[in-house]
Amino acid sequence: MSVSAYKAPAPGDAAVIFDGVSKHFAASGKSGGFTALDNVSLSVGRGSITGIIGRSGAGKSTLIRLVNGLEKPTGGKVLVDGVDVGALDAAGLRDLRRSVGMIFQHFNLLSSRTVFGNVALPLEIAGMDKHAIEKRVRPLLDLVGLADKHGRYPSELSGGQKQRIGIARALATEPKLLLSDEATSALDPETTQSILELLKRINADLGLTVLLITHEMEVVKAVTSDVAVIDHGRIVERGHTFDVFTHPKHETTRAMLSGLPGSKLPDAVSRALKPQATTGDRAVVRLTFFGAAAERPLISQLIKSVGAEVNIIAGTIDEIGGRPYGSLVVAYGADAETAGRAERFFTENGLVTEVLGYVA
Amino acid sequence: MSPDILLKIWGATLDTLYMVAAAGLIGSLIGLPIGVFLATSGKGELFPAPMTNRIVGLIVNAARSTPFIILVVAIIPFTRLLTGTSIGTKAAIVPLTIATIPFVARLVEAAIREIDKGLIEAARAMGATPMQIVFKVLLAEARPALTMALTMTAVSLIGYSAMVGAVGGGGLGDLGIRYGYQRFMPDVMLVVVIVLIVLVQLVQSAGDGLARRFDRRSRKN
């Protein structure tokens, strides 16, 4: 199983292109200047769900706001469907924004408007007449499963319902691109999953490109096809989500992945880990397997070929971007003979391994 | 109390209501846009004009810190220019209006600044013009707070209108001073005060009720 080399979408296939984009906030008052984005180049494939993940303060909020011109870059260009956002005048920018939907962490619904009124707002802004608005809003409420709530006010809805209204509102002007700004960060895990399912569905059914930013690896894992990792205003890693998750290259990516359940070693083991083996120690090894390897009886074969005891310390079987993926941490004798046999077995079976350390 | 006095109290009540309504209406119509301007013209806001914002802010502060009774006297020439007189109910409307404008402006500014910036960002992301943001987002979302602000304005105006009585402005205050105080008729003074209390209570309850109806932020089922 080899990792396919990542190829950025060709310019013609890109919904959004960041071309050497920088954003520097000038010093004001007490705070000094601050570089939020440093020469970022990235393209977002049309029809993809692309995730940008980073810790807070990494620059992802600024990055997504450049797409619909809520922020202006201080260097470089942002192209949306080939149009240079920075070159648009106020009217041109408003037209662009009407073709790009956006959803927010805190939903940003108007408390004074009903569910219907909130979804109708972008259409009123676009100057659509009442009758046409009515016709457009009803199916949207059906799509997000809240048709029965059309006369309710946001304060009467749960967080997940509010975000569904946010999504319906973002889709009202029939955009080709949806920007999601930490849309699930204020929601509980279960609601997060249902919102992500909805995003997946509209991506598939409407052919909508989704660009989402998040600090949650779970979100990236669950819905995105492509991911970029941002750290200190720079893109440090970029690729298909499956490849980035199974072969993280950058330290930041690894650090963020280590928080995922199944990736973490039990505390007792991680405390006892030593970098060097002494006689009688056991090696702790992470095996990553996917594709055909995930379906073979690897453990029993491993035990047979190693010819010694094998402990399972941690493990998870999961799906990333729809592809099965397993991660297993095992321990076996660190002596040269056992280790040699194990290595041969791993090579023969095309398993990716990483020696984490040794325990007594 | 003679029927004559009762009739006078009734007439004075109508005068007070007339002054409060006229000054409140005109003052709010002028104060509202000024308040919106103050709340939206700072650096990086919808209609950025930081210099004008500061100048308007200074004028508003100056007007607000001038004691009302001094304002009444100070603008007599202006009052005379507008109404042809400096005495009576009609003349009193001028200083009352002038005092209402900065009062309303600051309350409106505060009401609008309360609105979550995320809503403005969401509207911008929808392609709204600044004017659409003012009317469809800011004024709509601030409606409960604006209702409270206008209620406060009306209550203050009832108080101020009693003060213009001191300079011959007419209305309940005027009646209270001339009959209750200068002619030693404490019963008239008492009735005047009671009428004022009742007026304030009515205005406040009406305002509270309206604000509650507009407020959808935490409605219970």
JSON list of C-alpha atoms in Angstrom, two decimals, chain A residues 128-280:
[
{"chain": "A", "resi": 128, "resn": "MET", "atom": "CA", "xyz": [-36.07, 38.76, -4.46]},
{"chain": "A", "resi": 129, "resn": "ASP", "atom": "CA", "xyz": [-39.86, 39.22, -4.27]},
{"chain": "A", "resi": 130, "resn": "LYS", "atom": "CA", "xyz": [-41.95, 37.72, -1.48]},
{"chain": "A", "resi": 131, "resn": "HIS", "atom": "CA", "xyz": [-43.56, 35.04, -3.59]},
{"chain": "A", "resi": 132, "resn": "ALA", "atom": "CA", "xyz": [-40.27, 33.75, -4.97]},
{"chain": "A", "resi": 133, "resn": "ILE", "atom": "CA", "xyz": [-38.74, 33.81, -1.48]},
{"chain": "A", "resi": 134, "resn": "GLU", "atom": "CA", "xyz": [-41.57, 31.68, -0.15]},
{"chain": "A", "resi": 135, "resn": "LYS", "atom": "CA", "xyz": [-40.99, 29.16, -2.93]},
{"chain": "A", "resi": 136, "resn": "ARG", "atom": "CA", "xyz": [-37.26, 29.03, -2.27]},
{"chain": "A", "resi": 137, "resn": "VAL", "atom": "CA", "xyz": [-37.34, 28.80, 1.52]},
{"chain": "A", "resi": 138, "resn": "ARG", "atom": "CA", "xyz": [-39.79, 25.90, 1.95]},
{"chain": "A", "resi": 139, "resn": "PRO", "atom": "CA", "xyz": [-37.67, 23.24, 0.18]},
{"chain": "A", "resi": 140, "resn": "LEU", "atom": "CA", "xyz": [-34.59, 24.46, 2.07]},
{"chain": "A", "resi": 141, "resn": "LEU", "atom": "CA", "xyz": [-36.32, 23.90, 5.40]},
{"chain": "A", "resi": 142, "resn": "ASP", "atom": "CA", "xyz": [-37.28, 20.44, 4.15]},
{"chain": "A", "resi": 143, "resn": "LEU", "atom": "CA", "xyz": [-33.68, 19.77, 3.17]},
{"chain": "A", "resi": 144, "resn": "VAL", "atom": "CA", "xyz": [-32.39, 20.52, 6.67]},
{"chain": "A", "resi": 145, "resn": "GLY", "atom": "CA", "xyz": [-35.31, 18.69, 8.27]},
{"chain": "A", "resi": 146, "resn": "LEU", "atom": "CA", "xyz": [-36.91, 21.66, 10.01]},
{"chain": "A", "resi": 147, "resn": "ALA", "atom": "CA", "xyz": [-39.98, 22.39, 7.91]},
{"chain": "A", "resi": 148, "resn": "ASP", "atom": "CA", "xyz": [-42.21, 22.12, 10.98]},
{"chain": "A", "resi": 149, "resn": "LYS", "atom": "CA", "xyz": [-40.24, 24.84, 12.78]},
{"chain": "A", "resi": 150, "resn": "HIS", "atom": "CA", "xyz": [-40.68, 27.60, 10.21]},
{"chain": "A", "resi": 151, "resn": "GLY", "atom": "CA", "xyz": [-42.60, 29.91, 12.54]},
{"chain": "A", "resi": 152, "resn": "ARG", "atom": "CA", "xyz": [-40.34, 29.40, 15.56]},
{"chain": "A", "resi": 153, "resn": "TYR", "atom": "CA", "xyz": [-37.71, 31.80, 16.81]},
{"chain": "A", "resi": 154, "resn": "PRO", "atom": "CA", "xyz": [-34.03, 30.82, 17.18]},
{"chain": "A", "resi": 155, "resn": "SER", "atom": "CA", "xyz": [-34.25, 31.02, 20.98]},
{"chain": "A", "resi": 156, "resn": "GLU", "atom": "CA", "xyz": [-36.72, 28.13, 20.86]},
{"chain": "A", "resi": 157, "resn": "LEU", "atom": "CA", "xyz": [-34.30, 25.86, 19.00]},
{"chain": "A", "resi": 158, "resn": "SER", "atom": "CA", "xyz": [-31.40, 23.65, 20.07]},
{"chain": "A", "resi": 159, "resn": "GLY", "atom": "CA", "xyz": [-27.84, 24.32, 18.93]},
{"chain": "A", "resi": 160, "resn": "GLY", "atom": "CA", "xyz": [-28.00, 21.66, 16.25]},
{"chain": "A", "resi": 161, "resn": "GLN", "atom": "CA", "xyz": [-31.30, 23.03, 14.94]},
{"chain": "A", "resi": 162, "resn": "LYS", "atom": "CA", "xyz": [-29.84, 26.54, 14.87]},
{"chain": "A", "resi": 163, "resn": "GLN", "atom": "CA", "xyz": [-26.92, 25.34, 12.79]},
{"chain": "A", "resi": 164, "resn": "ARG", "atom": "CA", "xyz": [-29.33, 23.59, 10.41]},
{"chain": "A", "resi": 165, "resn": "ILE", "atom": "CA", "xyz": [-31.08, 26.93, 9.95]},
{"chain": "A", "resi": 166, "resn": "GLY", "atom": "CA", "xyz": [-27.67, 28.51, 9.43]},
{"chain": "A", "resi": 167, "resn": "ILE", "atom": "CA", "xyz": [-27.00, 25.96, 6.69]},
{"chain": "A", "resi": 168, "resn": "ALA", "atom": "CA", "xyz": [-30.40, 26.51, 5.07]},
{"chain": "A", "resi": 169, "resn": "ARG", "atom": "CA", "xyz": [-29.74, 30.25, 5.14]},
{"chain": "A", "resi": 170, "resn": "ALA", "atom": "CA", "xyz": [-26.29, 29.79, 3.60]},
{"chain": "A", "resi": 171, "resn": "LEU", "atom": "CA", "xyz": [-27.80, 27.71, 0.80]},
{"chain": "A", "resi": 172, "resn": "ALA", "atom": "CA", "xyz": [-30.67, 30.12, 0.08]},
{"chain": "A", "resi": 173, "resn": "THR", "atom": "CA", "xyz": [-28.92, 31.98, -2.72]},
{"chain": "A", "resi": 174, "resn": "GLU", "atom": "CA", "xyz": [-27.90, 28.65, -4.31]},
{"chain": "A", "resi": 175, "resn": "PRO", "atom": "CA", "xyz": [-24.18, 29.16, -3.88]},
{"chain": "A", "resi": 176, "resn": "LYS", "atom": "CA", "xyz": [-21.50, 27.00, -5.51]},
{"chain": "A", "resi": 177, "resn": "LEU", "atom": "CA", "xyz": [-19.26, 27.29, -2.46]},
{"chain": "A", "resi": 178, "resn": "LEU", "atom": "CA", "xyz": [-19.99, 26.95, 1.23]},
{"chain": "A", "resi": 179, "resn": "LEU", "atom": "CA", "xyz": [-17.62, 28.31, 3.86]},
{"chain": "A", "resi": 180, "resn": "SER", "atom": "CA", "xyz": [-17.84, 26.72, 7.28]},
{"chain": "A", "resi": 181, "resn": "ASP", "atom": "CA", "xyz": [-16.22, 28.63, 10.12]},
{"chain": "A", "resi": 182, "resn": "GLU", "atom": "CA", "xyz": [-15.90, 26.17, 13.04]},
{"chain": "A", "resi": 183, "resn": "ALA", "atom": "CA", "xyz": [-19.53, 25.27, 12.41]},
{"chain": "A", "resi": 184, "resn": "THR", "atom": "CA", "xyz": [-19.60, 22.37, 14.84]},
{"chain": "A", "resi": 185, "resn": "SER", "atom": "CA", "xyz": [-17.30, 23.69, 17.55]},
{"chain": "A", "resi": 186, "resn": "ALA", "atom": "CA", "xyz": [-20.16, 24.83, 19.76]},
{"chain": "A", "resi": 187, "resn": "LEU", "atom": "CA", "xyz": [-22.05, 21.54, 19.42]},
{"chain": "A", "resi": 188, "resn": "ASP", "atom": "CA", "xyz": [-21.93, 18.27, 21.34]},
{"chain": "A", "resi": 189, "resn": "PRO", "atom": "CA", "xyz": [-20.34, 15.24, 19.60]},
{"chain": "A", "resi": 190, "resn": "GLU", "atom": "CA", "xyz": [-23.63, 13.66, 18.59]},
{"chain": "A", "resi": 191, "resn": "THR", "atom": "CA", "xyz": [-25.04, 16.87, 17.11]},
{"chain": "A", "resi": 192, "resn": "THR", "atom": "CA", "xyz": [-21.68, 17.46, 15.43]},
{"chain": "A", "resi": 193, "resn": "GLN", "atom": "CA", "xyz": [-22.02, 14.14, 13.64]},
{"chain": "A", "resi": 194, "resn": "SER", "atom": "CA", "xyz": [-25.52, 14.95, 12.40]},
{"chain": "A", "resi": 195, "resn": "ILE", "atom": "CA", "xyz": [-24.42, 18.37, 11.10]},
{"chain": "A", "resi": 196, "resn": "LEU", "atom": "CA", "xyz": [-21.43, 16.77, 9.38]},
{"chain": "A", "resi": 197, "resn": "GLU", "atom": "CA", "xyz": [-23.73, 14.21, 7.78]},
{"chain": "A", "resi": 198, "resn": "LEU", "atom": "CA", "xyz": [-25.85, 17.07, 6.48]},
{"chain": "A", "resi": 199, "resn": "LEU", "atom": "CA", "xyz": [-22.79, 18.80, 5.03]},
{"chain": "A", "resi": 200, "resn": "LYS", "atom": "CA", "xyz": [-21.74, 15.56, 3.35]},
{"chain": "A", "resi": 201, "resn": "ARG", "atom": "CA", "xyz": [-25.20, 15.14, 1.89]},
{"chain": "A", "resi": 202, "resn": "ILE", "atom": "CA", "xyz": [-25.43, 18.62, 0.43]},
{"chain": "A", "resi": 203, "resn": "ASN", "atom": "CA", "xyz": [-21.91, 18.25, -0.94]},
{"chain": "A", "resi": 204, "resn": "ALA", "atom": "CA", "xyz": [-22.96, 15.07, -2.72]},
{"chain": "A", "resi": 205, "resn": "ASP", "atom": "CA", "xyz": [-26.49, 16.09, -3.74]},
{"chain": "A", "resi": 206, "resn": "LEU", "atom": "CA", "xyz": [-25.91, 19.70, -4.74]},
{"chain": "A", "resi": 207, "resn": "GLY", "atom": "CA", "xyz": [-22.33, 19.36, -5.95]},
{"chain": "A", "resi": 208, "resn": "LEU", "atom": "CA", "xyz": [-21.41, 22.14, -3.58]},
{"chain": "A", "resi": 209, "resn": "THR", "atom": "CA", "xyz": [-17.76, 22.76, -2.73]},
{"chain": "A", "resi": 210, "resn": "VAL", "atom": "CA", "xyz": [-17.28, 22.97, 1.03]},
{"chain": "A", "resi": 211, "resn": "LEU", "atom": "CA", "xyz": [-14.32, 24.72, 2.61]},
{"chain": "A", "resi": 212, "resn": "LEU", "atom": "CA", "xyz": [-14.30, 24.25, 6.34]},
{"chain": "A", "resi": 213, "resn": "ILE", "atom": "CA", "xyz": [-11.99, 25.33, 9.08]},
{"chain": "A", "resi": 214, "resn": "THR", "atom": "CA", "xyz": [-11.83, 23.56, 12.40]},
{"chain": "A", "resi": 215, "resn": "HIS", "atom": "CA", "xyz": [-9.55, 22.71, 15.25]},
{"chain": "A", "resi": 216, "resn": "GLU", "atom": "CA", "xyz": [-11.11, 19.26, 15.63]},
{"chain": "A", "resi": 217, "resn": "MET", "atom": "CA", "xyz": [-9.38, 16.33, 13.91]},
{"chain": "A", "resi": 218, "resn": "GLU", "atom": "CA", "xyz": [-12.61, 14.36, 14.29]},
{"chain": "A", "resi": 219, "resn": "VAL", "atom": "CA", "xyz": [-14.38, 16.77, 11.96]},
{"chain": "A", "resi": 220, "resn": "VAL", "atom": "CA", "xyz": [-11.66, 16.55, 9.33]},
{"chain": "A", "resi": 221, "resn": "LYS", "atom": "CA", "xyz": [-11.65, 12.77, 9.59]},
{"chain": "A", "resi": 222, "resn": "ALA", "atom": "CA", "xyz": [-15.41, 12.45, 9.30]},
{"chain": "A", "resi": 223, "resn": "VAL", "atom": "CA", "xyz": [-16.16, 14.57, 6.24]},
{"chain": "A", "resi": 224, "resn": "THR", "atom": "CA", "xyz": [-13.21, 15.96, 4.33]},
{"chain": "A", "resi": 225, "resn": "SER", "atom": "CA", "xyz": [-11.63, 14.50, 1.22]},
{"chain": "A", "resi": 226, "resn": "ASP", "atom": "CA", "xyz": [-8.69, 16.89, 1.36]},
{"chain": "A", "resi": 227, "resn": "VAL", "atom": "CA", "xyz": [-7.00, 18.62, 4.23]},
{"chain": "A", "resi": 228, "resn": "ALA", "atom": "CA", "xyz": [-4.45, 21.33, 4.87]},
{"chain": "A", "resi": 229, "resn": "VAL", "atom": "CA", "xyz": [-2.77, 21.77, 8.23]},
{"chain": "A", "resi": 230, "resn": "ILE", "atom": "CA", "xyz": [-2.03, 25.35, 9.16]},
{"chain": "A", "resi": 231, "resn": "ASP", "atom": "CA", "xyz": [0.36, 26.43, 11.86]},
{"chain": "A", "resi": 232, "resn": "HIS", "atom": "CA", "xyz": [1.60, 29.94, 12.66]},
{"chain": "A", "resi": 233, "resn": "GLY", "atom": "CA", "xyz": [0.15, 31.30, 9.44]},
{"chain": "A", "resi": 234, "resn": "ARG", "atom": "CA", "xyz": [1.76, 28.70, 7.19]},
{"chain": "A", "resi": 235, "resn": "ILE", "atom": "CA", "xyz": [0.42, 25.58, 5.52]},
{"chain": "A", "resi": 236, "resn": "VAL", "atom": "CA", "xyz": [2.66, 22.85, 6.94]},
{"chain": "A", "resi": 237, "resn": "GLU", "atom": "CA", "xyz": [1.00, 19.84, 5.39]},
{"chain": "A", "resi": 238, "resn": "ARG", "atom": "CA", "xyz": [-1.42, 19.23, 2.58]},
{"chain": "A", "resi": 239, "resn": "GLY", "atom": "CA", "xyz": [-2.94, 16.17, 1.03]},
{"chain": "A", "resi": 240, "resn": "HIS", "atom": "CA", "xyz": [-5.78, 13.72, 0.76]},
{"chain": "A", "resi": 241, "resn": "THR", "atom": "CA", "xyz": [-7.25, 13.33, 4.21]},
{"chain": "A", "resi": 242, "resn": "PHE", "atom": "CA", "xyz": [-6.57, 9.59, 4.26]},
{"chain": "A", "resi": 243, "resn": "ASP", "atom": "CA", "xyz": [-2.89, 10.04, 3.44]},
{"chain": "A", "resi": 244, "resn": "VAL", "atom": "CA", "xyz": [-2.37, 12.84, 5.93]},
{"chain": "A", "resi": 245, "resn": "PHE", "atom": "CA", "xyz": [-4.00, 10.80, 8.68]},
{"chain": "A", "resi": 246, "resn": "THR", "atom": "CA", "xyz": [-2.15, 7.60, 7.93]},
{"chain": "A", "resi": 247, "resn": "HIS", "atom": "CA", "xyz": [1.22, 9.20, 7.13]},
{"chain": "A", "resi": 248, "resn": "PRO", "atom": "CA", "xyz": [1.42, 12.49, 8.95]},
{"chain": "A", "resi": 249, "resn": "LYS", "atom": "CA", "xyz": [4.68, 14.19, 8.04]},
{"chain": "A", "resi": 250, "resn": "HIS", "atom": "CA", "xyz": [4.71, 17.37, 10.06]},
{"chain": "A", "resi": 251, "resn": "GLU", "atom": "CA", "xyz": [5.09, 17.52, 13.80]},
{"chain": "A", "resi": 252, "resn": "THR", "atom": "CA", "xyz": [1.99, 19.71, 14.21]},
{"chain": "A", "resi": 253, "resn": "THR", "atom": "CA", "xyz": [-0.10, 17.17, 12.32]},
{"chain": "A", "resi": 254, "resn": "ARG", "atom": "CA", "xyz": [1.22, 14.35, 14.49]},
{"chain": "A", "resi": 255, "resn": "ALA", "atom": "CA", "xyz": [0.55, 16.33, 17.63]},
{"chain": "A", "resi": 256, "resn": "MET", "atom": "CA", "xyz": [-3.01, 17.06, 16.57]},
{"chain": "A", "resi": 257, "resn": "LEU", "atom": "CA", "xyz": [-3.60, 13.44, 15.56]},
{"chain": "A", "resi": 258, "resn": "SER", "atom": "CA", "xyz": [-2.33, 12.10, 18.87]},
{"chain": "A", "resi": 259, "resn": "GLY", "atom": "CA", "xyz": [-5.42, 13.50, 20.53]},
{"chain": "A", "resi": 260, "resn": "LEU", "atom": "CA", "xyz": [-7.69, 11.16, 18.59]},
{"chain": "A", "resi": 261, "resn": "PRO", "atom": "CA", "xyz": [-9.09, 8.20, 20.51]},
{"chain": "A", "resi": 262, "resn": "GLY", "atom": "CA", "xyz": [-7.19, 5.00, 19.67]},
{"chain": "A", "resi": 263, "resn": "SER", "atom": "CA", "xyz": [-4.03, 6.91, 18.93]},
{"chain": "A", "resi": 264, "resn": "LYS", "atom": "CA", "xyz": [-3.20, 7.51, 22.54]},
{"chain": "A", "resi": 265, "resn": "LEU", "atom": "CA", "xyz": [-1.23, 4.97, 24.57]},
{"chain": "A", "resi": 266, "resn": "PRO", "atom": "CA", "xyz": [-2.45, 4.06, 28.04]},
{"chain": "A", "resi": 267, "resn": "ASP", "atom": "CA", "xyz": [-0.76, 6.33, 30.59]},
{"chain": "A", "resi": 268, "resn": "ALA", "atom": "CA", "xyz": [0.97, 3.44, 32.35]},
{"chain": "A", "resi": 269, "resn": "VAL", "atom": "CA", "xyz": [2.63, 2.40, 29.08]},
{"chain": "A", "resi": 270, "resn": "SER", "atom": "CA", "xyz": [3.65, 5.86, 27.94]},
{"chain": "A", "resi": 271, "resn": "ARG", "atom": "CA", "xyz": [5.21, 6.57, 31.35]},
{"chain": "A", "resi": 272, "resn": "ALA", "atom": "CA", "xyz": [7.25, 3.35, 31.21]},
{"chain": "A", "resi": 273, "resn": "LEU", "atom": "CA", "xyz": [8.50, 3.92, 27.65]},
{"chain": "A", "resi": 274, "resn": "LYS", "atom": "CA", "xyz": [12.29, 4.08, 27.23]},
{"chain": "A", "resi": 275, "resn": "PRO", "atom": "CA", "xyz": [14.12, 5.18, 24.10]},
{"chain": "A", "resi": 276, "resn": "GLN", "atom": "CA", "xyz": [16.71, 2.35, 24.31]},
{"chain": "A", "resi": 277, "resn": "ALA", "atom": "CA", "xyz": [16.26, -1.36, 24.87]},
{"chain": "A", "resi": 278, "resn": "THR", "atom": "CA", "xyz": [18.11, -3.37, 27.49]},
{"chain": "A", "resi": 279, "resn": "THR", "atom": "CA", "xyz": [18.17, -7.14, 27.68]},
{"chain": "A", "resi": 280, "resn": "GLY", "atom": "CA", "xyz": [14.79, -8.68, 28.24]}
]
